[in-house]
CSV table of C-alpha atoms in Angstrom, one decimal:
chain,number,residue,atom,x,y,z
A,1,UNK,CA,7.4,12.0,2.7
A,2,UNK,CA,7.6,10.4,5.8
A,3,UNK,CA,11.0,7.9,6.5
A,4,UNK,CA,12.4,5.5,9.2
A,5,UNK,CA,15.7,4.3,8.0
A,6,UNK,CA,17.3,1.8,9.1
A,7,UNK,CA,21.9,1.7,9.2
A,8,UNK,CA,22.2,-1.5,7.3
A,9,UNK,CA,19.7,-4.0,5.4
A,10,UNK,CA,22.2,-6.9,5.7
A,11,UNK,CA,24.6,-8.0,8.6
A,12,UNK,CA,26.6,-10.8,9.1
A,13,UNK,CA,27.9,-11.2,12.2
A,14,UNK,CA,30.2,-13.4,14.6
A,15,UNK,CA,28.7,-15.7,17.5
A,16,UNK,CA,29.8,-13.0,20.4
A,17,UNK,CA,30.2,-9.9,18.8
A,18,UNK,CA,28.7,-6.9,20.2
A,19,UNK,CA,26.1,-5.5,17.4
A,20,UNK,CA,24.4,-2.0,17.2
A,21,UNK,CA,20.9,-1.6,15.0
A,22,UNK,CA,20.5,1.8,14.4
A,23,UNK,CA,17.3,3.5,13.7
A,24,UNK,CA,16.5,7.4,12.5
A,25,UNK,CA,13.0,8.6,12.0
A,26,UNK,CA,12.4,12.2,10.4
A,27,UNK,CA,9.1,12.6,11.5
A,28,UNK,CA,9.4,13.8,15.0
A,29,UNK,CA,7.9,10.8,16.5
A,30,UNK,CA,7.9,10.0,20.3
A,31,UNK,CA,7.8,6.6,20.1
A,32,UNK,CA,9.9,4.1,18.8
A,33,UNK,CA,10.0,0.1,18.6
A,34,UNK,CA,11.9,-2.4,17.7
A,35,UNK,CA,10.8,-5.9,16.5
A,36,UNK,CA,12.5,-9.1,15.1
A,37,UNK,CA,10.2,-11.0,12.5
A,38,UNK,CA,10.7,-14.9,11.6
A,39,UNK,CA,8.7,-17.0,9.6
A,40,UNK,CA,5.8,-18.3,11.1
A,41,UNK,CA,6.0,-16.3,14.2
A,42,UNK,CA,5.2,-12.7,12.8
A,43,UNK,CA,6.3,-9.7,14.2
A,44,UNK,CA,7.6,-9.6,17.9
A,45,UNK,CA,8.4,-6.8,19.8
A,46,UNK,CA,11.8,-6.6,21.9
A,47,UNK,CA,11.7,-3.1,23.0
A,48,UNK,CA,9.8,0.6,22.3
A,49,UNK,CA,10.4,4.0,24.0
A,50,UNK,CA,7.5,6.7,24.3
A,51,UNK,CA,10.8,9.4,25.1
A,52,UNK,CA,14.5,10.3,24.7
A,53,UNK,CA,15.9,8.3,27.5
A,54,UNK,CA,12.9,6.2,28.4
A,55,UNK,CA,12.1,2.6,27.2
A,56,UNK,CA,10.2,-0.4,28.3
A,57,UNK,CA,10.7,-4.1,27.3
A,58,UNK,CA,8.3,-6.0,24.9
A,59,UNK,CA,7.4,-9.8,24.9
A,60,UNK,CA,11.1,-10.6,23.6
A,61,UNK,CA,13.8,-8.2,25.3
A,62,UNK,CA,16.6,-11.5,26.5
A,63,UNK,CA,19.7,-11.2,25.1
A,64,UNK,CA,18.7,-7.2,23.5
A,65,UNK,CA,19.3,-4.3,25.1
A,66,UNK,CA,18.7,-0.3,23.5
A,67,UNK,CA,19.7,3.7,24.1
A,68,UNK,CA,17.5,6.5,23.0
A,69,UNK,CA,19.6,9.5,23.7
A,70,UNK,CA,18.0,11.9,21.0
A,71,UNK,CA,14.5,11.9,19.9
A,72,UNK,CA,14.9,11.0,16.4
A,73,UNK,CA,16.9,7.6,16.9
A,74,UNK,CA,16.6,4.6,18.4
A,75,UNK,CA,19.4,1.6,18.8
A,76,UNK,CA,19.4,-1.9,19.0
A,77,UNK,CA,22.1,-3.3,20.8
A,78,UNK,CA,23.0,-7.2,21.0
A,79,UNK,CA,25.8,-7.5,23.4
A,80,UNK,CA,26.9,-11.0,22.8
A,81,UNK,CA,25.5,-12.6,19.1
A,82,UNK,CA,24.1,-15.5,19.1
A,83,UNK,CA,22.8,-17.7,16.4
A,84,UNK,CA,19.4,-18.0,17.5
A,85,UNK,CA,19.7,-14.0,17.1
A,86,UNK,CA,19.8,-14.4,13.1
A,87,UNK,CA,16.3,-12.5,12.3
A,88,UNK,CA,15.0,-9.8,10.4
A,89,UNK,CA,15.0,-6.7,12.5
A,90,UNK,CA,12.3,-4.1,12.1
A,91,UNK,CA,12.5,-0.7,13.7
A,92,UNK,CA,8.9,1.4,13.9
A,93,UNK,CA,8.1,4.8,14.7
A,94,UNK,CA,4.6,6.6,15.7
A,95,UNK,CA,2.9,9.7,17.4
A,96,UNK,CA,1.9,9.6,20.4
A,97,UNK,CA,-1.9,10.6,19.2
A,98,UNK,CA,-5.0,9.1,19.4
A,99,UNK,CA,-3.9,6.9,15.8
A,100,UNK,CA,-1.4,4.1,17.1
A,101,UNK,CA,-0.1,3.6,13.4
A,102,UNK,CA,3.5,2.7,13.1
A,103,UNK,CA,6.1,3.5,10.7
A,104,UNK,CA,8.3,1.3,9.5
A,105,UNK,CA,11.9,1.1,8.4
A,106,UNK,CA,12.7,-1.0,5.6
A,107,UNK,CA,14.2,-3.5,8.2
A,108,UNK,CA,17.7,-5.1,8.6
A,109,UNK,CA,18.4,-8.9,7.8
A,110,UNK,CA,21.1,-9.9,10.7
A,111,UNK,CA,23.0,-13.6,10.2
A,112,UNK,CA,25.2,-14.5,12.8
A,113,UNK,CA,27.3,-17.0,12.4
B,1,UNK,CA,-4.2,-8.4,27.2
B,2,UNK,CA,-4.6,-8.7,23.3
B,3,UNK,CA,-4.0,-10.9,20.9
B,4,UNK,CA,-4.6,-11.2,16.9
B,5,UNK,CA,-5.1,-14.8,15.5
B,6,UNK,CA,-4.8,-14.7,11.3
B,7,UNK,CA,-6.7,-18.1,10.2
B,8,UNK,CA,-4.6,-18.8,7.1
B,9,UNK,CA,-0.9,-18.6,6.8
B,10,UNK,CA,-0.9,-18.7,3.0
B,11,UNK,CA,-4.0,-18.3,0.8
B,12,UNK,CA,-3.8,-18.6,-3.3
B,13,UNK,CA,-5.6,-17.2,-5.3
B,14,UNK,CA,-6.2,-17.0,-9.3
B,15,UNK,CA,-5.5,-13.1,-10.6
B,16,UNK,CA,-9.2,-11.5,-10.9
B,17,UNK,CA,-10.4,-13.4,-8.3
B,18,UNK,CA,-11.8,-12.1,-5.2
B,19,UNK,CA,-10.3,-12.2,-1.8
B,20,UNK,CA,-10.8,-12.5,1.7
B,21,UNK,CA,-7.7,-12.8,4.5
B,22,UNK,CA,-9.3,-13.8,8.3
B,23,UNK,CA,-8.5,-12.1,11.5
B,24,UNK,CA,-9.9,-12.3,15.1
B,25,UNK,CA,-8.6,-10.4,18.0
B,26,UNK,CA,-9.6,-10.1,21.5
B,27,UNK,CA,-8.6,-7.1,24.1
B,28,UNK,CA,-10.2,-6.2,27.0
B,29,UNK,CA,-10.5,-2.8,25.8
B,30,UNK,CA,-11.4,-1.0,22.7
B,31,UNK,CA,-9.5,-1.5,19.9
B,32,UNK,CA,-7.8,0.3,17.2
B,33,UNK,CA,-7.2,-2.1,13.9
B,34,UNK,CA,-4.6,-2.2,11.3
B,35,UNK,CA,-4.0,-4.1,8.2
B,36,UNK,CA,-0.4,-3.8,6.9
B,37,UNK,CA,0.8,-5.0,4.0
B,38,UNK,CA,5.2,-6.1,3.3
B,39,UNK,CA,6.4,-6.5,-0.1
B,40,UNK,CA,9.5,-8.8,-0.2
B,41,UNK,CA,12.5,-7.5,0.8
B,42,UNK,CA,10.9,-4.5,2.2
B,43,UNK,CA,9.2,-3.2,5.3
B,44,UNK,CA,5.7,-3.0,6.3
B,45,UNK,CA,3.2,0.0,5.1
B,46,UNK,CA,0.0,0.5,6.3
B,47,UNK,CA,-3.3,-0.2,4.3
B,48,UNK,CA,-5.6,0.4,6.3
B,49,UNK,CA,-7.0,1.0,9.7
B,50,UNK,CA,-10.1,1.2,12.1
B,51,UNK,CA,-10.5,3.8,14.8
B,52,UNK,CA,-13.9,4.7,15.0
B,53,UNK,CA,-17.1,5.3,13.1
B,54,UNK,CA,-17.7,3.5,10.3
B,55,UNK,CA,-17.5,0.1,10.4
B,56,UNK,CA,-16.1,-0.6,6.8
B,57,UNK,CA,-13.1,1.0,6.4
B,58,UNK,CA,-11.3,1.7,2.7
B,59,UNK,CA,-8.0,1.6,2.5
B,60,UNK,CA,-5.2,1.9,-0.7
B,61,UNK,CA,-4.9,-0.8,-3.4
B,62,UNK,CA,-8.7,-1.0,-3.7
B,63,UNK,CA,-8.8,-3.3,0.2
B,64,UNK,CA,-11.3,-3.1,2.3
B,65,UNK,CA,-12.1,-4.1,6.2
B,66,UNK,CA,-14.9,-4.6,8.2
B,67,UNK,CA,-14.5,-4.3,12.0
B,68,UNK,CA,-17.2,-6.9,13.2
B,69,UNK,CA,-17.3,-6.4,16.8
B,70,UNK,CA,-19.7,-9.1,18.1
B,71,UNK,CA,-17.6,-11.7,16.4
B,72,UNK,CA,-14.3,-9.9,17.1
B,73,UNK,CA,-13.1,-10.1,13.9
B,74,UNK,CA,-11.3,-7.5,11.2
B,75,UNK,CA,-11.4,-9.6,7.9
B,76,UNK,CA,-9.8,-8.0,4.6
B,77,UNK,CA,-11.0,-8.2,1.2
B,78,UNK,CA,-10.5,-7.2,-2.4
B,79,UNK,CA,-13.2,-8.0,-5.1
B,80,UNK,CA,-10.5,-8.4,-7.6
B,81,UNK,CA,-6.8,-9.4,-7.1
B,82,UNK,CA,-3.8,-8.5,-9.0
B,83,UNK,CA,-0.3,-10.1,-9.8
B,84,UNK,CA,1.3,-7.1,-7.7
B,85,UNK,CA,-1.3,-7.9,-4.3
B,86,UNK,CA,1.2,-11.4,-4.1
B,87,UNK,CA,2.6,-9.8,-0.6
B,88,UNK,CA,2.1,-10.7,2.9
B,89,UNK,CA,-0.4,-9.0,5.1
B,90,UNK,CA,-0.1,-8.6,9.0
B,91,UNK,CA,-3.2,-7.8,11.0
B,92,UNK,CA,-2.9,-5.9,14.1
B,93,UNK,CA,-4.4,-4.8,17.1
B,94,UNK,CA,-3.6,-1.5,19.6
B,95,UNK,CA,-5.7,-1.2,22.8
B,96,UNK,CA,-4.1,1.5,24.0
B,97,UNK,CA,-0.6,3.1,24.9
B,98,UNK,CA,0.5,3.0,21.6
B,99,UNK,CA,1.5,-0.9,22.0
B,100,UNK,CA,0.4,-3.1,19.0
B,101,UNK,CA,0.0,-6.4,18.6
B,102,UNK,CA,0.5,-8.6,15.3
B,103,UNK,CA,-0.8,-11.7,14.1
B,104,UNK,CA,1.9,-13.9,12.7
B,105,UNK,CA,1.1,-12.9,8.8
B,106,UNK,CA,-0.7,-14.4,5.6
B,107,UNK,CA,1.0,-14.7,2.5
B,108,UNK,CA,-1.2,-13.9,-0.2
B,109,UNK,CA,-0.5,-15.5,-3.6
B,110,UNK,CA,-1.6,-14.3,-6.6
B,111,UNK,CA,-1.8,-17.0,-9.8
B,112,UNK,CA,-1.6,-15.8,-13.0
């Protein structure tokens, strides 16, 4: 069965601590992406990477910055928390074939405070 | 560019009943579809999708999609919903490079 997991399902972090998502598929994707979802704006993307050391920036990378260093895992790094940060974070993973569907991880619920 | 515009943000609906979520998109390429469905608390699975060929696509939990493509559209239905449908529903769009695009989500409610 195929799985994206993600490290934690809830955070609660500090205004100004450094925070690390992590994200492992097992399906030996080559891309992966990472989204924050709040209510009533859907699903935005921050960042994805199509290869171990590549990424590009979505509609939403401020304040977000991420390492892909082996093929199966992806992180999320917020340098300095902020409130507005508090989201649900969603990390996705696909193949780099002709079918564009994503895999998703069961996502982590960050509050900062 | 692309974009996904889902017409309802919350639709109720009596249990039995049939239903139908709305969603337009525009690209300036061709398109690949998805419907995904998230159950609360959890992430987002896939229920069905649009590549090619046919134009009604079947998908799991007895939904189905028709890709419209003169009215841009992707609408979801189900003749007959059940308590356990009461999720919300995310269409999306990919025109190419793997990059998708989601609408900002319809929360179906089911009423017993």
């Amino acid at each position: 069965d195929v799985k994206v997991t993600q490290s934690s399902r809830y955070l609660v972090k500090r205004t100004g601590e450094k925070v690390f998502l992590e994200c492992v598929q097992d399906m030996d994707h080559e891309n992966m992406f990472w989204y924050r979802q709040d209510p009533g704006l859907g699903l935005r993307l921050i960042y994805f990477s199509y290869d171990v050391k590549m990424k590009e920036k979505g509609d939403i990378p401020e304040g977000y910055s991420v390492s892909r260093e082996k093929k199966e895992r992806f992180s999320l790094i917020l340098e300095s928390a902020s409130t507005n940060q508090t989201s649900m974070y969603l990390c996705a993973s696909s193949f780099s074939g002709s079918s564009h569907e994503q895999f998703f991880g069961p996502g982590t619920r960050l509050t900062v405070l | 560019a692309q974009s996904v515009t889902q017409l309802d943000s919350q639709v109720p609906v009596f249990e039995e009943a049939p239903v139908e979520l709305r969603c337009n998109y525009s690209s300036s390429v061709s398109v690949y579809l998805f419907w995904y469905v998230q159950y609360p608390n959890q992430g987002l699975q896939l229920l069905l999708k649009y590549l090619s060929g046919s134009t009604l696509v079947k998908g799991i939990n007895g939904f189905e999609a028709e890709f419209n493509k003169s009215q841009t559209s992707f609408h979801l239905r189900k003749p007959s919903v059940h308590i356990s449908d009461t999720a919300e529903y995310f269409c999306a769009v990919s025109g190419g490079y793997q990059k998708v695009t989601f609408g900002i989500g319809t929360k179906l409610q089911v009423i017993p």
